[in-house]
Tab-separated table of C-alpha atoms in Angstrom:
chain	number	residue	atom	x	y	z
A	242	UNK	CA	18.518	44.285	-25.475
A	243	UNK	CA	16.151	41.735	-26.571
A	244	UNK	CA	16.487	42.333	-30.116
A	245	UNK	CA	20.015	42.721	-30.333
A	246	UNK	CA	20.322	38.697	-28.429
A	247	UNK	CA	17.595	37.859	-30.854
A	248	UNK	CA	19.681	39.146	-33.899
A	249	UNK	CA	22.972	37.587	-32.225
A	250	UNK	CA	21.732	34.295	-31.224
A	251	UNK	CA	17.931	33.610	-33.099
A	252	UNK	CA	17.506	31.150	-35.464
A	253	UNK	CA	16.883	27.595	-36.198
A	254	UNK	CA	19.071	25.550	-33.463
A	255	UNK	CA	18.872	22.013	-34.663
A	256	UNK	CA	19.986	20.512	-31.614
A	257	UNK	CA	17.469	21.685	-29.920
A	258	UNK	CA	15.301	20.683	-32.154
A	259	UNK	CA	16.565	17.251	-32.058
A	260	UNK	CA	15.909	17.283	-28.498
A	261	UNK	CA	12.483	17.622	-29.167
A	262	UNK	CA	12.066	15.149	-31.902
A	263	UNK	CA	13.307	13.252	-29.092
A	264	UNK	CA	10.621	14.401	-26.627
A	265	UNK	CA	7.770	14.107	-28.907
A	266	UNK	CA	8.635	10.754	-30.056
A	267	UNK	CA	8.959	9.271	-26.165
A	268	UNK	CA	5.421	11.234	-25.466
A	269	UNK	CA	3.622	10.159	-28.331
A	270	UNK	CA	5.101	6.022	-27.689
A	271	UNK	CA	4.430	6.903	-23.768
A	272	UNK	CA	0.425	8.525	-24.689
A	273	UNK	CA	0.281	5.229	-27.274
A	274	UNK	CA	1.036	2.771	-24.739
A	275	UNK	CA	-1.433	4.479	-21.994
A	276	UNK	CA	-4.255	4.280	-24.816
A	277	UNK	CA	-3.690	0.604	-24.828
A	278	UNK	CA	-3.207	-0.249	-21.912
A	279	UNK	CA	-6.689	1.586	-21.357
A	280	UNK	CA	-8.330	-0.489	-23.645
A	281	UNK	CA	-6.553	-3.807	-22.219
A	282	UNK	CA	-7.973	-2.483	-18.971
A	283	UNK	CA	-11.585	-1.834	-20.012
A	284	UNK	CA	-12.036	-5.317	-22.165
A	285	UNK	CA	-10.320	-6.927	-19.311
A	286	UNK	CA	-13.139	-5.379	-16.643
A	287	UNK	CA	-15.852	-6.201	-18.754
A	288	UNK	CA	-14.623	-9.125	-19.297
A	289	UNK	CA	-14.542	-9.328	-23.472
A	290	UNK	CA	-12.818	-12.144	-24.731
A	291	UNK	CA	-11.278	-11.977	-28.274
A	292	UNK	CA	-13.357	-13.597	-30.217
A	293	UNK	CA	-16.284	-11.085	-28.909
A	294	UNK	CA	-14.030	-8.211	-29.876
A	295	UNK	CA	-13.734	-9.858	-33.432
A	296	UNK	CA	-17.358	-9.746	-33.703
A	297	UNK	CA	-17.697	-6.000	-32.251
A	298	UNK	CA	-14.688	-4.685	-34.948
A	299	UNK	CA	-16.159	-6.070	-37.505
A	300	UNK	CA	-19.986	-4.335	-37.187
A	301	UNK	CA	-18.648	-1.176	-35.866
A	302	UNK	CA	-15.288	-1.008	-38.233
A	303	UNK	CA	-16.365	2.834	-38.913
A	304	UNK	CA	-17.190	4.360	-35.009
A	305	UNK	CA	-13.727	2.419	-34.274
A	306	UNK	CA	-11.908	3.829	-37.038
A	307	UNK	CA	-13.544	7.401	-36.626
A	308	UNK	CA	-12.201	6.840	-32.332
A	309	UNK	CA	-8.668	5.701	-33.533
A	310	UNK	CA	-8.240	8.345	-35.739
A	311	UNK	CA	-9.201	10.813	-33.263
A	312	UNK	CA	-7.489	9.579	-31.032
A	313	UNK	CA	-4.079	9.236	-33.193
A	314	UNK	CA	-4.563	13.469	-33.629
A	315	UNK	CA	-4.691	13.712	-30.372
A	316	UNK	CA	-1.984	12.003	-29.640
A	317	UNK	CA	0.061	13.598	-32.155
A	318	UNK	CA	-0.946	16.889	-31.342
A	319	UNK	CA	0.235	16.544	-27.677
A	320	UNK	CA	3.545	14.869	-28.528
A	321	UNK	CA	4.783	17.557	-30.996
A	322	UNK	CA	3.625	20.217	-28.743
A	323	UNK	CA	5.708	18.407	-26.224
A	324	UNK	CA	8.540	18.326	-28.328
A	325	UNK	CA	7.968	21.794	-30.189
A	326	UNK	CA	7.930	23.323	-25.832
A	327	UNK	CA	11.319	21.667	-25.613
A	328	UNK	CA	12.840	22.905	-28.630
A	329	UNK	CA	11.248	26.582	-28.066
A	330	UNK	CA	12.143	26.407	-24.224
A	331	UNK	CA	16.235	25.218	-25.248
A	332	UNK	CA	16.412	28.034	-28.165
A	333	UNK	CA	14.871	30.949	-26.348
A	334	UNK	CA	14.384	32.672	-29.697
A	335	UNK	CA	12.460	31.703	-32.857
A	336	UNK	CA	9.481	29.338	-31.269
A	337	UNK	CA	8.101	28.816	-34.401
A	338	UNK	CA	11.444	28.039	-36.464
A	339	UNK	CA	12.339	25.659	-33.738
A	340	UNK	CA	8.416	23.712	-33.453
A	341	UNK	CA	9.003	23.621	-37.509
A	342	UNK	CA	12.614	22.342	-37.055
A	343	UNK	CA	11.449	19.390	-34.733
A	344	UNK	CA	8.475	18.189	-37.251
A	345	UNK	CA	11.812	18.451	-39.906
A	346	UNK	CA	13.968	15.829	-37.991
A	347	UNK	CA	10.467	13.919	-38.227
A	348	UNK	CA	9.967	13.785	-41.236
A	349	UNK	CA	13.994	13.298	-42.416
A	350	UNK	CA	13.911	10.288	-39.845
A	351	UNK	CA	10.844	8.873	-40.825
A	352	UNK	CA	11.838	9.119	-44.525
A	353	UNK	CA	15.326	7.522	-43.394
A	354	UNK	CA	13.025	4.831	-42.037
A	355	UNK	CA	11.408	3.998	-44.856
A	356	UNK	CA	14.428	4.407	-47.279
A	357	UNK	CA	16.497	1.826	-45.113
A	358	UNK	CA	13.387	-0.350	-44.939
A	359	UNK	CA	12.782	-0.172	-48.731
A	360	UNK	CA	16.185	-0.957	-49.018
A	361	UNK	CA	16.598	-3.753	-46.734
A	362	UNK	CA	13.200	-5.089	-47.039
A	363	UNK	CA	10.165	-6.095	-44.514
A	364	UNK	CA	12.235	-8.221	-42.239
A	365	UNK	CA	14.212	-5.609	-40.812
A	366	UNK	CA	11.405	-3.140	-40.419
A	367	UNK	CA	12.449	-2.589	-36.345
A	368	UNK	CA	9.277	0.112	-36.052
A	369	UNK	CA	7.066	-2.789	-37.214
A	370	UNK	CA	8.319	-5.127	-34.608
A	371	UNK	CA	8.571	-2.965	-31.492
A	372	UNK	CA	4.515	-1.455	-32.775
A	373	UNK	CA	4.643	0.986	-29.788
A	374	UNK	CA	5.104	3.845	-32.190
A	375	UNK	CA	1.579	6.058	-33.487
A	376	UNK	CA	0.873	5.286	-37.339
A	377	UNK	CA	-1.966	5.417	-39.558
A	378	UNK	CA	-2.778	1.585	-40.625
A	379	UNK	CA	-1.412	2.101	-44.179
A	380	UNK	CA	0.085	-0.855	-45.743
A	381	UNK	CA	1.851	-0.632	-49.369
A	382	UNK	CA	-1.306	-2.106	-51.131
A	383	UNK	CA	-3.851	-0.014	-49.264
A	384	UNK	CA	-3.017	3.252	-50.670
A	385	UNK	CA	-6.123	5.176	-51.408
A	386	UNK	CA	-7.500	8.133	-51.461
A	387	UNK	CA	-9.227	8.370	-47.712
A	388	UNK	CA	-5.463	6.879	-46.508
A	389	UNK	CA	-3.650	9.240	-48.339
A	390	UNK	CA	-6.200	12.323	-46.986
A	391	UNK	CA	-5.618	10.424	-43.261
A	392	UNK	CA	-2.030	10.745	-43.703
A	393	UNK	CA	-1.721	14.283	-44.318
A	394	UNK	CA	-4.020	15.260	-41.849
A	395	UNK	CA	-2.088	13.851	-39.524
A	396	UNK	CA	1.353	15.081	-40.167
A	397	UNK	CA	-0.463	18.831	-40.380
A	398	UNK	CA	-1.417	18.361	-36.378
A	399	UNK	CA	2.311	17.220	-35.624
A	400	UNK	CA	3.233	20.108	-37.187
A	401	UNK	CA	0.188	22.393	-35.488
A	402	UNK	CA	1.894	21.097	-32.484
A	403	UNK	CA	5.240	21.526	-32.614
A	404	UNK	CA	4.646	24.933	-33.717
A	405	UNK	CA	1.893	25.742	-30.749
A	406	UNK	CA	4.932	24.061	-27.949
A	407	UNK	CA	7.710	26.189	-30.086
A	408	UNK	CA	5.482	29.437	-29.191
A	409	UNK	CA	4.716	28.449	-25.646
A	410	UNK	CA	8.339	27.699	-25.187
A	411	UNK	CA	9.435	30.564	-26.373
A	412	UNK	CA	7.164	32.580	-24.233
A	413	UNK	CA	8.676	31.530	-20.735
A	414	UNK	CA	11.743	33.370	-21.460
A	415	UNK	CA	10.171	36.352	-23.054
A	416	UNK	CA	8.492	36.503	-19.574
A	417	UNK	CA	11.864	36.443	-17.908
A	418	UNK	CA	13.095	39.385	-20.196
A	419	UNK	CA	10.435	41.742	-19.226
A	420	UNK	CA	10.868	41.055	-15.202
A	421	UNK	CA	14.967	41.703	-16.046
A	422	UNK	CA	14.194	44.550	-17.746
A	423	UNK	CA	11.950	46.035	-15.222
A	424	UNK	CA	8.590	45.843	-16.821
């Protein structure tokens, strides 16, 4: 019976997947804004002023890097498996078509982003304004190797995520199957 629904009704469904592009994007600016307001929260405790946190970023530029880059996976990771669960859980078939089909719409809409931004220039770059959203600190002119590396790390664990939350999506209704079925 299985089979024959998966054969009938399997497949990419790219409104699901949208829904999870949605999902993932609200977790990772949701995760994003808890990481900062964690930090606000610890230099407010210890009471660090700015120009002390000048001074610390500037000896320990590499340990802060290293911890924001870290950090950025994680965050990434847990988003798209957010949004990959969604996508998986709304489809019922195909978890790992529909965890790929979320990091799909997020990479069409980022490169959307940019296009419109390339074409309408820096002062209508909204994601630059609002700066809630997770991003490497890659500017036009600092392009290099390590950045480009970064970069493509980090749109292999959004996709390692949505994948993982397509799968475990997926998997609640295969559970529901069996008890229907009677095994």
């Amino acid at each position: 019976m299985v089979a024959r629904e998966k054969s009938r009704y399997g497949g990419i469904k790219w409104g699901s997947a949208f829904f999870g592009w949605l999902t993932a994007t609200g977790t990772a600016v949701i995760l994003t804004s808890l990481l900062v307001a964690g930090g606000a929260a610890v230099g407010v405790s210890t009471g660090t002023g700015l120009t002390e946190v000048r001074e610390r970023a500037g000896s320990e530029a590499g340990t802060m890097t290293v911890l924001g880059g870290i950090l950025l996976l994680v965050v990434l990771l847990v988003a798209y498996y957010c949004g990959g669960y969604v996508a998986g859980r709304m489809a019922r078939f195909d978890g790992v078509k529909q965890g790929i089909a979320v990091w799909v719409w997020a990479i069409v809409i980022a490169a959307l982003v940019a296009g419109a931004v390339a074409v309408a220039g820096d002062k209508f770059d909204v994601l630059d304004r609002v700066g809630g959203f997770p991003r490497l600190p890659v500017g036009g002119g600092d392009v290099t190797t390590g950045a480009i590396i970064a970069l493509v790390i980090a749109v292999v664990a959004a996709l390692i995520g949505a994948i993982l939350g397509g799968l475990a999506g997926m998997r609640f209704h295969r559970k529901v199957d069996k008890a229907g079925l009677g095994h």
